[in-house]
Amino acid sequence: MTDTSSAYDRPLPVPVHEDLSKPFWEATKKHELIMPKCNSCSSIFFYPREACPECTSMDLDWTEVSGQGRVYSYTHVRQAVHPYFQSENGHIYAIIELLEGPKIPSNILECEPEDIFVDMNVVATFEDLNDDFTLLKFKPGP
Amino acid sequence: MESLRYKTAIVGASETTELGNIPDKTPFQLHVDASVNAIKDCGIDKKEIDGIATTMNPVALAHYLGITPKWIDNTQVGGTSFLIHVRHAAAAIASGLCDTVLVSMAESGKSRVGQSSNSNFSDSSLEGLRDSSFPGQFESIYGVYGPTTQFGLGVLRYMKETGTTHEQLASVAVAQRKWSNKVPRAMYRDLITIEDVLESRMICYPFHLLECCLVSDGGGALIITRSNRANNFAKDPVYILGTGESAETPIVSQMYDMTSSTAFKISSKKAFEESGLNQSNIDHLMIYDAFAHLPIYGLEDLGFVSRGEAGAFIEQGNTSPGGSLPMNTNGGGLSYTHTGMYGMFAIQESIRQVRGEASNQVPNVEVSFCQGVGGMFMAAASLIFTNSPPD
């Protein structure tokens, strides 16, 4: 039910896979970031869907992306809703706009909350929770 | 299609008898209380009600009140649902599907009477954070759940792009407390300063406690009927001039643009077009304020000010008592009440102002604009009301 993460030093919820997004989480286990890509109109999108949100084509594939992006916006969660996330200094919840376009929720590690800013460059990093789950996170990057 | 302009009117409107902390009543009891109050408000014979709209099971409420409807609506897209119910009711009445509609809303948001407490996680449970939904897979695993941690996610980007300051964000709460100061039913009435807001506990940067809505119990109900029979009731009719609705995203992180609500823009544009009015015709404005940034986004997306101007507009007092655009005159979700789905209370204040019976009445209100939001920028609806009879 719970797993231990060194970043928070406390049990963390882990995502429940569904078939549609399973490849995403299988890739993070290999420390790869992949996104759904439409073979008809070439759009790369997030979140995973059965049909392309641009052209409704169902001819879709997964493509590996650079992992580079910028902080589109963020909040510094001081009062967590769930006790597993409550900590003295809170944590950063951010939306990362990837170089390839899609925006994806995550946390930012290896950076003091006060040093984070909108448009800061970040790069993907991977947090292995256990043998079954690896979370996508971001850290300051080029 | 023909416009809904002046086709229907609100003839009965009331909130629950009590508001705020109601630990002894279930949501169902609050629904009944609000509905009976609205029926009494217009003096209608209950048998004349032939349509019902609510986010709870409409069959249960209808049967309990002894109503056998010809028309039902159970739209549930968060706190703006009741504005959408009014719009759908207006369309249904205008097209002859039914004649008189009851819209009812109630929540035990604070006391949570009769509800399993799924918003208060305990250490022993991760239920609710573990599911295969989008939020379960891609959001809550990063330490967020629900409005306090997610609704304001785009604000720092908005502030950077527009130059809006923390003081301006705080001024939303200050302005609304100036209104609630004279509203006896408001939960928070003491005047506050920008310093008070900025010194209140940080909940989720940049939002301090006083920039987040309160939590309360209560409800409200409305009776809507054809305009050409709206003069037969206890109070003067409040005519429906314009309506709009839209939806954007079930997942706040996937908004098209996190610095603006697409649904606000679409619903308000439609309502203005239907009414034949523009922003300069609006005497009184309600913008659903679960958090302090919503009136800022709303003023811009509804076209009352240009991009980036809303923070200064509020800070300079334009929406405060005596200002050119009185807004959220009950104190809003930040100070008046917020049971979880606040939209009904925004409607009620628009009606009171147009009727001239608000606690903090604005002089000479002829037209009121009411903007709702559902979920976290999930859906939106707009209503325009007037006391001015049709030509």
Short mmCIF file of C-alpha atoms in Angstrom, two decimals:
data_model
loop_
_atom_site.label_atom_id
_atom_site.label_comp_id
_atom_site.label_asym_id
_atom_site.label_seq_id
_atom_site.Cartn_x
_atom_site.Cartn_y
_atom_site.Cartn_z
CA MET A 1 0.00 0.00 0.00
CA THR A 2 2.78 2.45 0.82
CA ASP A 3 6.34 2.91 -0.23
CA THR A 4 9.23 4.83 1.22
CA SER A 5 10.78 7.73 -0.60
CA SER A 6 14.06 9.19 0.50
CA ALA A 7 13.02 12.64 -0.74
CA TYR A 8 10.25 12.86 1.82
CA ASP A 9 11.48 10.20 4.21
CA ARG A 10 7.94 8.99 4.60
CA PRO A 11 5.50 6.72 2.85
CA LEU A 12 4.36 7.94 -0.53
CA PRO A 13 1.32 7.10 -2.56
CA VAL A 14 2.16 5.47 -5.85
CA PRO A 15 0.23 5.72 -9.09
CA VAL A 16 -2.24 3.04 -10.06
CA HIS A 17 -1.59 2.02 -13.65
CA GLU A 18 -4.26 1.72 -16.21
CA ASP A 19 -3.51 0.20 -19.60
CA LEU A 20 -3.63 3.56 -21.32
CA SER A 21 -0.84 5.09 -19.26
CA LYS A 22 1.05 1.94 -18.37
CA PRO A 23 3.79 2.56 -21.00
CA PHE A 24 4.49 5.95 -19.38
CA TRP A 25 5.16 4.37 -15.99
CA GLU A 26 7.05 1.43 -17.50
CA ALA A 27 9.34 3.99 -19.18
CA THR A 28 9.99 5.93 -16.00
CA LYS A 29 11.24 2.68 -14.47
CA LYS A 30 13.90 2.75 -17.18
CA HIS A 31 14.47 6.46 -16.46
CA GLU A 32 12.94 7.46 -19.76
CA LEU A 33 10.31 10.13 -20.36
CA ILE A 34 7.88 9.30 -23.16
CA MET A 35 4.84 11.13 -24.49
CA PRO A 36 1.93 10.09 -26.70
CA LYS A 37 2.46 11.13 -30.31
CA CYS A 38 -0.08 11.22 -33.12
CA ASN A 39 1.08 9.49 -36.30
CA SER A 40 -1.46 11.46 -38.36
CA CYS A 41 -0.82 15.07 -37.31
CA SER A 42 2.49 14.62 -35.44
CA SER A 43 1.21 16.38 -32.32
CA ILE A 44 2.79 15.37 -29.03
CA PHE A 45 0.34 15.61 -26.16
CA PHE A 46 -0.24 14.91 -22.51
CA TYR A 47 -2.18 13.26 -20.83
CA PRO A 48 -2.46 9.85 -22.55
CA ARG A 49 -5.72 9.42 -24.48
CA GLU A 50 -7.09 6.88 -26.94
CA ALA A 51 -7.60 9.55 -29.59
CA CYS A 52 -5.45 12.54 -30.53
CA PRO A 53 -6.97 15.71 -29.01
CA GLU A 54 -5.93 17.67 -32.12
CA CYS A 55 -7.29 15.47 -34.92
CA THR A 56 -9.02 12.49 -33.19
CA SER A 57 -6.78 10.03 -35.02
CA MET A 58 -6.39 6.79 -33.09
CA ASP A 59 -3.11 5.98 -34.82
CA LEU A 60 -0.93 6.87 -31.86
CA ASP A 61 2.50 5.97 -30.65
CA TRP A 62 4.83 6.84 -27.81
CA THR A 63 7.90 8.97 -28.41
CA GLU A 64 10.81 9.71 -26.10
CA VAL A 65 11.19 13.41 -25.29
CA SER A 66 14.22 15.40 -24.15
CA GLY A 67 13.23 15.77 -20.50
CA GLN A 68 14.14 19.45 -20.77
CA GLY A 69 11.63 22.14 -19.97
CA ARG A 70 10.86 25.20 -17.90
CA VAL A 71 8.78 25.92 -14.84
CA TYR A 72 5.50 27.13 -16.33
CA SER A 73 4.06 27.84 -12.88
CA TYR A 74 4.29 26.41 -9.39
CA THR A 75 3.04 26.55 -5.85
CA HIS A 76 4.86 25.97 -2.60
CA VAL A 77 2.54 23.68 -0.68
CA ARG A 78 2.88 24.57 3.01
CA GLN A 79 -0.30 23.01 4.29
CA ALA A 80 -0.59 19.64 2.61
CA VAL A 81 -4.04 18.14 2.31
CA HIS A 82 -2.68 14.65 2.88
CA PRO A 83 -0.62 13.98 6.02
CA TYR A 84 1.93 11.95 4.05
CA PHE A 85 3.04 15.15 2.37
CA GLN A 86 3.12 17.40 5.41
CA SER A 87 6.61 18.55 6.24
CA GLU A 88 8.18 21.50 8.01
CA ASN A 89 9.11 23.41 4.87
CA GLY A 90 6.47 22.04 2.54
CA HIS A 91 7.15 20.98 -1.02
CA ILE A 92 7.04 22.39 -4.54
CA TYR A 93 4.29 21.38 -6.91
CA ALA A 94 5.00 22.62 -10.40
CA ILE A 95 3.76 22.47 -13.95
CA ILE A 96 6.66 21.85 -16.29
CA GLU A 97 6.32 22.95 -19.89
CA LEU A 98 8.45 20.49 -21.83
CA LEU A 99 10.61 21.63 -24.75
CA GLU A 100 8.29 19.57 -26.96
CA GLY A 101 5.19 21.45 -25.75
CA PRO A 102 3.14 19.39 -23.31
CA LYS A 103 2.72 20.59 -19.72
CA ILE A 104 3.11 17.99 -16.98
CA PRO A 105 2.68 18.11 -13.19
CA SER A 106 5.65 17.24 -11.00
CA ASN A 107 7.84 18.20 -8.05
CA ILE A 108 11.14 20.06 -8.25
CA LEU A 109 14.02 18.54 -6.32
CA GLU A 110 17.55 19.70 -5.52
CA CYS A 111 16.48 23.32 -5.17
CA GLU A 112 15.38 25.44 -2.22
CA PRO A 113 11.74 26.53 -2.62
CA GLU A 114 12.80 30.19 -2.36
CA ASP A 115 15.17 29.78 -5.34
CA ILE A 116 12.55 28.48 -7.76
CA PHE A 117 11.04 30.90 -10.25
CA VAL A 118 8.64 30.91 -13.18
CA ASP A 119 10.48 30.09 -16.45
CA MET A 120 13.41 28.45 -14.63
CA ASN A 121 15.02 25.73 -16.75
CA VAL A 122 14.60 22.22 -15.42
CA VAL A 123 15.43 18.70 -16.49
CA ALA A 124 13.78 15.38 -15.74
CA THR A 125 15.08 13.22 -12.96
CA PHE A 126 13.70 9.93 -11.75
CA GLU A 127 12.90 8.84 -8.24
CA ASP A 128 12.83 5.07 -7.77
CA LEU A 129 10.28 4.29 -5.10
CA ASN A 130 10.73 0.53 -5.27
CA ASP A 131 11.03 -2.20 -7.90
CA ASP A 132 7.60 -1.40 -9.28
CA PHE A 133 7.38 2.37 -9.31
CA THR A 134 9.55 5.26 -10.42
CA LEU A 135 8.20 8.78 -10.24
CA LEU A 136 9.07 11.48 -12.75
CA LYS A 137 10.51 14.56 -11.04
CA PHE A 138 12.49 17.57 -12.19
CA LYS A 139 15.59 19.41 -11.01
CA PRO A 140 17.32 22.63 -12.10
CA GLY A 141 18.91 22.01 -15.49
CA PRO A 142 20.37 23.57 -18.60
CA MET B 1 -32.42 29.90 -32.14
CA GLU B 2 -34.40 32.60 -30.44
CA SER B 3 -32.73 34.43 -27.58
CA LEU B 4 -33.67 33.67 -23.96
CA ARG B 5 -33.68 37.41 -23.27
CA TYR B 6 -36.69 38.34 -21.10
CA LYS B 7 -38.34 34.95 -21.61
CA THR B 8 -38.17 33.99 -17.93
CA ALA B 9 -37.80 35.50 -14.48
CA ILE B 10 -36.78 34.53 -10.98
CA VAL B 11 -39.84 34.97 -8.79
CA GLY B 12 -38.71 33.22 -5.62
CA ALA B 13 -35.25 33.21 -4.05
CA SER B 14 -34.01 32.32 -0.61
CA GLU B 15 -31.12 30.86 1.30
CA THR B 16 -31.42 28.41 4.17
CA THR B 17 -32.81 29.86 7.41
CA GLU B 18 -29.45 29.40 9.07
CA LEU B 19 -26.08 29.82 7.42
CA GLY B 20 -22.53 29.03 8.50
CA ASN B 21 -22.36 26.40 11.19
CA ILE B 22 -25.37 24.05 11.11
CA PRO B 23 -24.25 20.87 12.89
CA ASP B 24 -27.73 19.40 13.32
CA LYS B 25 -28.97 19.25 9.71
CA THR B 26 -28.19 16.91 6.85
CA PRO B 27 -27.77 18.33 3.34
CA PHE B 28 -31.21 16.93 2.54
CA GLN B 29 -32.80 18.84 5.40
CA LEU B 30 -31.03 21.99 4.21
CA HIS B 31 -32.38 21.42 0.67
CA VAL B 32 -35.91 21.20 2.05
CA ASP B 33 -35.42 24.30 4.22
CA ALA B 34 -34.10 26.34 1.27
CA SER B 35 -36.81 25.10 -1.09
CA VAL B 36 -39.63 25.83 1.35
CA ASN B 37 -38.16 29.29 1.98
CA ALA B 38 -38.07 30.02 -1.77
CA ILE B 39 -41.66 28.81 -2.18
CA LYS B 40 -42.73 31.09 0.70
CA ASP B 41 -40.69 33.96 -0.75
CA CYS B 42 -42.92 34.12 -3.82
CA GLY B 43 -46.08 32.68 -2.28
CA ILE B 44 -46.46 30.19 -5.11
CA ASP B 45 -48.72 27.17 -4.81
CA LYS B 46 -46.27 24.29 -4.75
CA LYS B 47 -48.49 22.42 -7.24
CA GLU B 48 -47.49 24.95 -9.89
CA ILE B 49 -43.88 23.77 -9.82
CA ASP B 50 -43.45 21.32 -12.69
CA GLY B 51 -39.70 21.26 -13.12
CA ILE B 52 -36.78 20.61 -10.77
CA ALA B 53 -33.02 21.02 -11.06
CA THR B 54 -30.42 20.18 -8.45
CA THR B 55 -27.05 18.46 -8.05
CA MET B 56 -28.50 15.93 -5.60
CA ASN B 57 -30.90 13.23 -6.77
CA PRO B 58 -33.74 15.39 -8.18
CA VAL B 59 -36.22 12.54 -7.84
CA ALA B 60 -35.66 12.31 -4.10
CA LEU B 61 -36.12 16.03 -3.56
CA ALA B 62 -39.15 16.24 -5.86
CA HIS B 63 -40.91 13.36 -4.16
CA TYR B 64 -40.10 14.61 -0.68
CA LEU B 65 -41.67 17.98 -1.53
CA GLY B 66 -44.61 16.36 -3.30
CA ILE B 67 -43.64 17.62 -6.73
CA THR B 68 -44.20 15.48 -9.85
CA PRO B 69 -42.03 17.14 -12.48
CA LYS B 70 -42.37 17.33 -16.25
CA TRP B 71 -38.73 18.31 -16.50
CA ILE B 72 -35.60 17.43 -14.50
CA ASP B 73 -31.96 18.49 -14.68
CA ASN B 74 -29.15 16.94 -12.69
CA THR B 75 -26.16 18.77 -14.20
CA GLN B 76 -23.25 18.46 -11.75
CA VAL B 77 -20.13 20.32 -12.83
CA GLY B 78 -19.19 21.80 -9.47
CA GLY B 79 -20.21 25.08 -7.87
CA THR B 80 -21.38 26.73 -11.07
CA SER B 81 -23.98 23.99 -11.64
CA PHE B 82 -26.80 26.14 -10.23
CA LEU B 83 -26.13 28.91 -12.74
CA ILE B 84 -26.31 26.26 -15.43
CA HIS B 85 -29.56 24.95 -13.91
CA VAL B 86 -31.03 28.46 -14.22
CA ARG B 87 -29.92 28.64 -17.84
CA HIS B 88 -31.29 25.20 -18.69
CA ALA B 89 -34.53 26.01 -16.85
CA ALA B 90 -34.90 29.26 -18.80
CA ALA B 91 -34.44 27.35 -22.06
CA ALA B 92 -36.86 24.62 -21.01
CA ILE B 93 -39.55 27.10 -19.95
CA ALA B 94 -39.04 29.24 -23.08
CA SER B 95 -39.51 26.19 -25.29
CA GLY B 96 -42.57 24.95 -23.40
CA LEU B 97 -41.09 21.87 -21.76
CA CYS B 98 -42.33 23.07 -18.40
CA ASP B 99 -43.64 26.20 -16.76
CA THR B 100 -42.10 26.74 -13.33
CA VAL B 101 -38.82 25.33 -12.06
CA LEU B 102 -37.35 24.86 -8.60
CA VAL B 103 -33.53 25.00 -8.44
CA SER B 104 -32.20 23.79 -5.11
CA MET B 105 -28.75 23.58 -3.57
CA ALA B 106 -27.49 22.61 -0.09
CA GLU B 107 -24.33 21.31 1.52
CA SER B 108 -23.06 20.42 4.93
CA GLY B 109 -19.60 21.58 3.89
CA LYS B 110 -18.31 22.39 7.35
CA SER B 111 -20.14 19.98 9.64
CA ARG B 112 -20.24 17.17 7.05
CA VAL B 113 -23.40 15.79 8.61
CA GLY B 114 -24.22 12.33 7.31
CA GLN B 115 -21.15 12.10 5.09
CA SER B 116 -18.18 9.81 5.18
CA SER B 117 -15.25 12.12 5.57
CA ASN B 118 -13.28 11.62 2.39
CA SER B 119 -11.65 15.03 2.35
CA ASN B 120 -9.93 14.56 5.66
CA PHE B 121 -7.33 11.88 5.11
CA SER B 122 -6.10 9.93 8.07
CA ASP B 123 -2.61 8.57 8.48
CA SER B 124 -3.85 5.05 8.13
CA SER B 125 -5.35 5.50 4.68
CA LEU B 126 -4.16 6.38 1.24
CA GLU B 127 -7.56 5.82 -0.26
CA GLY B 128 -8.48 8.62 -2.60
CA LEU B 129 -4.87 9.19 -3.56
CA ARG B 130 -4.66 5.79 -5.22
CA ASP B 131 -6.78 5.48 -8.27
CA SER B 132 -6.30 5.23 -12.00
CA SER B 133 -7.92 8.59 -12.79
CA PHE B 134 -5.76 11.33 -14.22
CA PRO B 135 -5.37 13.11 -10.86
CA GLY B 136 -4.71 9.76 -9.15
CA GLN B 137 -1.97 8.89 -11.60
CA PHE B 138 -0.41 12.22 -12.41
CA GLU B 139 -1.30 14.86 -9.81
CA SER B 140 -1.96 13.57 -6.30
CA ILE B 141 1.24 11.53 -6.29
CA TYR B 142 3.05 14.88 -6.21
CA GLY B 143 1.47 15.93 -2.94
CA VAL B 144 -1.61 17.81 -4.00
CA TYR B 145 -5.27 17.09 -3.57
CA GLY B 146 -8.16 19.43 -4.12
CA PRO B 147 -8.56 23.17 -4.33
CA THR B 148 -6.19 24.54 -1.70
CA THR B 149 -3.17 22.91 -3.27
CA GLN B 150 -4.20 23.05 -6.94
CA PHE B 151 -6.62 25.85 -7.78
CA GLY B 152 -4.02 28.61 -7.65
CA LEU B 153 -1.35 26.78 -9.58
CA GLY B 154 -1.29 29.22 -12.49
CA VAL B 155 -1.20 32.39 -10.43
CA LEU B 156 2.57 32.84 -10.17
CA ARG B 157 2.77 32.68 -13.96
CA TYR B 158 -0.12 35.16 -14.22
CA MET B 159 1.67 37.49 -11.80
CA LYS B 160 4.93 37.26 -13.73
CA GLU B 161 3.29 37.90 -17.10
CA THR B 162 1.16 40.82 -15.90
CA GLY B 163 3.21 42.38 -13.10
CA THR B 164 0.37 41.81 -10.65
CA THR B 165 1.67 42.08 -7.07
CA HIS B 166 1.11 40.08 -3.90
CA GLU B 167 -0.47 43.21 -2.41
CA GLN B 168 -2.97 43.34 -5.27
CA LEU B 169 -3.88 39.68 -4.79
CA ALA B 170 -4.35 40.42 -1.08
CA SER B 171 -6.50 43.46 -1.88
CA VAL B 172 -9.24 41.14 -3.18
CA ALA B 173 -9.79 39.83 0.34
CA VAL B 174 -9.56 43.34 1.81
CA ALA B 175 -12.15 44.76 -0.62
CA GLN B 176 -14.63 41.98 0.03
CA ARG B 177 -14.34 42.33 3.80
CA LYS B 178 -15.38 45.96 3.36
CA TRP B 179 -18.63 44.61 1.94
CA SER B 180 -19.19 41.78 4.42
CA ASN B 181 -18.54 44.22 7.26
CA LYS B 182 -22.18 45.32 6.92
CA VAL B 183 -23.69 41.90 6.17
CA PRO B 184 -25.04 40.32 9.39
CA ARG B 185 -25.16 36.79 7.93
CA ALA B 186 -21.54 36.92 6.74
CA MET B 187 -19.24 34.51 8.52
CA TYR B 188 -16.33 37.00 8.64
CA ARG B 189 -17.10 40.70 9.10
CA ASP B 190 -14.08 42.36 10.75
CA LEU B 191 -12.24 44.76 8.47
CA ILE B 192 -8.77 43.62 7.45
CA THR B 193 -5.73 45.26 5.88
CA ILE B 194 -3.36 44.09 3.17
CA GLU B 195 -0.80 43.51 5.94
CA ASP B 196 -3.28 41.29 7.79
CA VAL B 197 -3.69 39.18 4.66
CA LEU B 198 0.03 38.93 3.93
CA GLU B 199 0.78 38.07 7.56
CA SER B 200 -1.85 35.33 7.74
CA ARG B 201 -0.64 31.75 7.59
CA MET B 202 0.82 30.63 4.26
CA ILE B 203 -1.34 27.81 2.92
CA CYS B 204 0.06 27.30 -0.53
CA TYR B 205 2.35 30.02 -1.88
CA PRO B 206 1.32 32.60 -2.98
CA PHE B 207 -1.98 32.02 -1.15
CA HIS B 208 -2.33 32.99 2.50
CA LEU B 209 -5.18 31.83 4.69
CA LEU B 210 -7.19 35.02 4.13
CA GLU B 211 -6.94 34.55 0.35
CA CYS B 212 -8.70 31.17 0.60
CA CYS B 213 -12.45 30.72 1.01
CA LEU B 214 -13.99 29.79 4.31
CA VAL B 215 -15.91 26.53 4.82
CA SER B 216 -19.54 26.54 5.90
CA ASP B 217 -22.95 24.84 5.87
CA GLY B 218 -26.01 26.11 4.05
CA GLY B 219 -27.99 26.24 0.86
CA GLY B 220 -30.34 28.18 -1.33
CA ALA B 221 -33.19 27.77 -3.78
CA LEU B 222 -34.78 29.61 -6.68
CA ILE B 223 -38.18 29.57 -8.41
CA ILE B 224 -38.14 30.43 -12.13
CA THR B 225 -41.15 30.92 -14.36
CA ARG B 226 -42.37 32.51 -17.61
CA SER B 227 -41.95 36.28 -17.71
CA ASN B 228 -45.56 36.77 -18.73
CA ARG B 229 -46.81 35.31 -15.46
CA ALA B 230 -43.96 36.61 -13.29
CA ASN B 231 -45.97 39.55 -11.96
CA ASN B 232 -48.39 37.28 -10.11
CA PHE B 233 -46.15 36.71 -7.10
CA ALA B 234 -45.23 38.38 -3.83
CA LYS B 235 -42.17 40.24 -5.08
CA ASP B 236 -41.24 42.04 -8.28
CA PRO B 237 -39.72 39.68 -10.85
CA VAL B 238 -36.02 39.50 -11.57
CA TYR B 239 -35.82 38.96 -15.32
CA ILE B 240 -33.18 36.76 -16.94
CA LEU B 241 -31.55 38.78 -19.72
CA GLY B 242 -28.55 36.72 -20.67
CA THR B 243 -27.09 33.28 -20.05
CA GLY B 244 -23.95 31.37 -20.96
CA GLU B 245 -22.10 28.21 -20.05
CA SER B 246 -18.90 26.41 -20.97
CA ALA B 247 -16.47 23.74 -19.84
CA GLU B 248 -12.71 23.53 -20.09
CA THR B 249 -10.90 20.76 -18.25
CA PRO B 250 -11.49 18.21 -15.49
CA ILE B 251 -7.79 18.55 -14.62
CA VAL B 252 -6.63 21.99 -13.60
CA SER B 253 -3.02 21.33 -14.64
CA GLN B 254 -4.25 20.80 -18.21
CA MET B 255 -5.98 24.17 -18.68
CA TYR B 256 -5.37 25.62 -22.12
CA ASP B 257 -3.79 28.72 -20.55
CA MET B 258 -3.30 28.76 -16.78
CA THR B 259 -3.42 32.56 -16.65
CA SER B 260 -6.94 32.85 -18.03
CA SER B 261 -10.17 30.85 -17.99
CA THR B 262 -11.33 29.87 -21.45
CA ALA B 263 -14.69 28.83 -19.97
CA PHE B 264 -15.15 32.28 -18.34
CA LYS B 265 -14.54 33.93 -21.71
CA ILE B 266 -16.98 31.73 -23.60
CA SER B 267 -19.81 31.79 -21.05
CA SER B 268 -19.65 35.55 -20.45
CA LYS B 269 -19.44 36.41 -24.14
CA LYS B 270 -22.55 34.33 -24.80
CA ALA B 271 -24.43 35.97 -21.92
CA PHE B 272 -23.54 39.47 -23.07
CA GLU B 273 -24.57 38.66 -26.65
CA GLU B 274 -27.89 37.22 -25.52
CA SER B 275 -28.66 40.20 -23.30
CA GLY B 276 -27.80 42.84 -25.89
CA LEU B 277 -25.80 44.59 -23.16
CA ASN B 278 -22.12 45.25 -22.69
CA GLN B 279 -19.83 45.68 -19.69
CA SER B 280 -20.75 49.37 -19.27
CA ASN B 281 -24.39 48.40 -18.60
CA ILE B 282 -23.53 46.29 -15.55
CA ASP B 283 -24.36 47.95 -12.21
CA HIS B 284 -23.38 45.08 -9.97
CA LEU B 285 -21.09 42.08 -10.40
CA MET B 286 -20.63 38.75 -8.67
CA ILE B 287 -17.58 36.63 -9.52
CA TYR B 288 -17.32 33.30 -7.73
CA ASP B 289 -14.32 33.65 -5.42
CA ALA B 290 -13.15 30.37 -3.98
CA PHE B 291 -9.69 31.93 -3.95
CA ALA B 292 -8.49 35.51 -4.32
CA HIS B 293 -7.30 35.15 -7.90
CA LEU B 294 -10.75 34.28 -9.28
CA PRO B 295 -12.15 37.84 -9.28
CA ILE B 296 -8.90 38.96 -10.95
CA TYR B 297 -9.15 36.35 -13.70
CA GLY B 298 -12.89 37.04 -13.94
CA LEU B 299 -12.65 40.81 -14.37
CA GLU B 300 -10.27 40.26 -17.29
CA ASP B 301 -11.90 37.24 -18.90
CA LEU B 302 -15.36 38.87 -18.70
CA GLY B 303 -13.94 41.97 -20.38
CA PHE B 304 -14.45 44.51 -17.58
CA VAL B 305 -10.75 45.43 -17.66
CA SER B 306 -7.87 44.64 -19.97
CA ARG B 307 -5.31 41.91 -19.46
CA GLY B 308 -3.16 42.60 -16.40
CA GLU B 309 -5.29 45.47 -15.08
CA ALA B 310 -7.56 43.64 -12.63
CA GLY B 311 -5.23 43.63 -9.62
CA ALA B 312 -4.72 47.40 -9.72
CA PHE B 313 -8.44 47.92 -10.45
CA ILE B 314 -9.38 46.11 -7.24
CA GLU B 315 -6.53 47.59 -5.18
CA GLN B 316 -7.63 51.11 -6.16
CA GLY B 317 -11.09 50.47 -4.70
CA ASN B 318 -13.15 50.26 -7.88
CA THR B 319 -14.94 47.12 -6.68
CA SER B 320 -15.23 48.25 -3.02
CA PRO B 321 -18.17 50.09 -1.45
CA GLY B 322 -18.52 53.40 -3.29
CA GLY B 323 -16.52 52.13 -6.28
CA SER B 324 -17.56 52.21 -9.93
CA LEU B 325 -18.13 48.44 -10.18
CA PRO B 326 -19.47 46.97 -6.91
CA MET B 327 -18.35 43.33 -6.84
CA ASN B 328 -19.01 40.42 -4.47
CA THR B 329 -21.11 42.63 -2.24
CA ASN B 330 -22.04 39.88 0.21
CA GLY B 331 -18.34 39.40 0.97
CA GLY B 332 -18.08 36.40 -1.35
CA GLY B 333 -16.69 32.99 -0.65
CA LEU B 334 -13.79 34.65 1.13
CA SER B 335 -15.99 36.29 3.80
CA TYR B 336 -19.71 35.55 3.42
CA THR B 337 -20.09 31.81 3.06
CA HIS B 338 -18.66 28.90 1.06
CA THR B 339 -20.22 25.50 1.50
CA GLY B 340 -18.17 23.94 -1.33
CA MET B 341 -20.43 24.81 -4.27
CA TYR B 342 -20.79 28.57 -3.80
CA GLY B 343 -22.54 29.47 -7.07
CA MET B 344 -26.03 29.50 -5.57
CA PHE B 345 -24.94 32.15 -3.05
CA ALA B 346 -23.56 34.36 -5.82
CA ILE B 347 -26.94 34.11 -7.59
CA GLN B 348 -28.79 34.91 -4.36
CA GLU B 349 -26.77 38.09 -3.84
CA SER B 350 -27.35 39.18 -7.47
CA ILE B 351 -31.10 38.70 -6.91
CA ARG B 352 -31.08 40.59 -3.59
CA GLN B 353 -29.20 43.52 -5.15
CA VAL B 354 -31.54 43.67 -8.15
CA ARG B 355 -34.55 43.47 -5.83
CA GLY B 356 -33.08 46.19 -3.62
CA GLU B 357 -33.12 44.02 -0.50
CA ALA B 358 -29.42 43.26 0.10
CA SER B 359 -27.88 43.81 3.53
CA ASN B 360 -25.28 46.04 1.95
CA GLN B 361 -27.46 47.40 -0.81
CA VAL B 362 -25.84 49.22 -3.73
CA PRO B 363 -27.98 52.20 -4.83
CA ASN B 364 -29.92 51.94 -8.10
CA VAL B 365 -28.95 48.45 -9.26
CA GLU B 366 -30.84 47.65 -12.45
CA VAL B 367 -28.56 45.02 -13.95
CA SER B 368 -26.43 42.42 -12.18
CA PHE B 369 -23.94 40.04 -13.77
CA CYS B 370 -23.23 36.74 -12.00
CA GLN B 371 -20.22 34.61 -12.97
CA GLY B 372 -19.75 31.08 -11.68
CA VAL B 373 -16.87 28.64 -11.77
CA GLY B 374 -17.19 24.88 -11.35
CA GLY B 375 -14.46 22.70 -9.95
CA MET B 376 -11.02 24.14 -10.56
CA PHE B 377 -11.60 26.09 -13.79
CA MET B 378 -13.46 22.97 -14.90
CA ALA B 379 -16.69 24.66 -16.01
CA ALA B 380 -18.25 28.12 -15.97
CA ALA B 381 -21.60 29.84 -16.37
CA SER B 382 -22.83 33.41 -16.57
CA LEU B 383 -26.21 34.98 -15.84
CA ILE B 384 -27.43 38.54 -16.34
CA PHE B 385 -30.42 39.73 -14.29
CA THR B 386 -32.51 42.90 -14.33
CA ASN B 387 -35.46 44.40 -12.48
CA SER B 388 -36.34 46.51 -15.50
CA PRO B 389 -39.52 45.16 -17.15
CA PRO B 390 -39.53 44.29 -20.85
CA ASP B 391 -40.71 46.99 -23.27
#
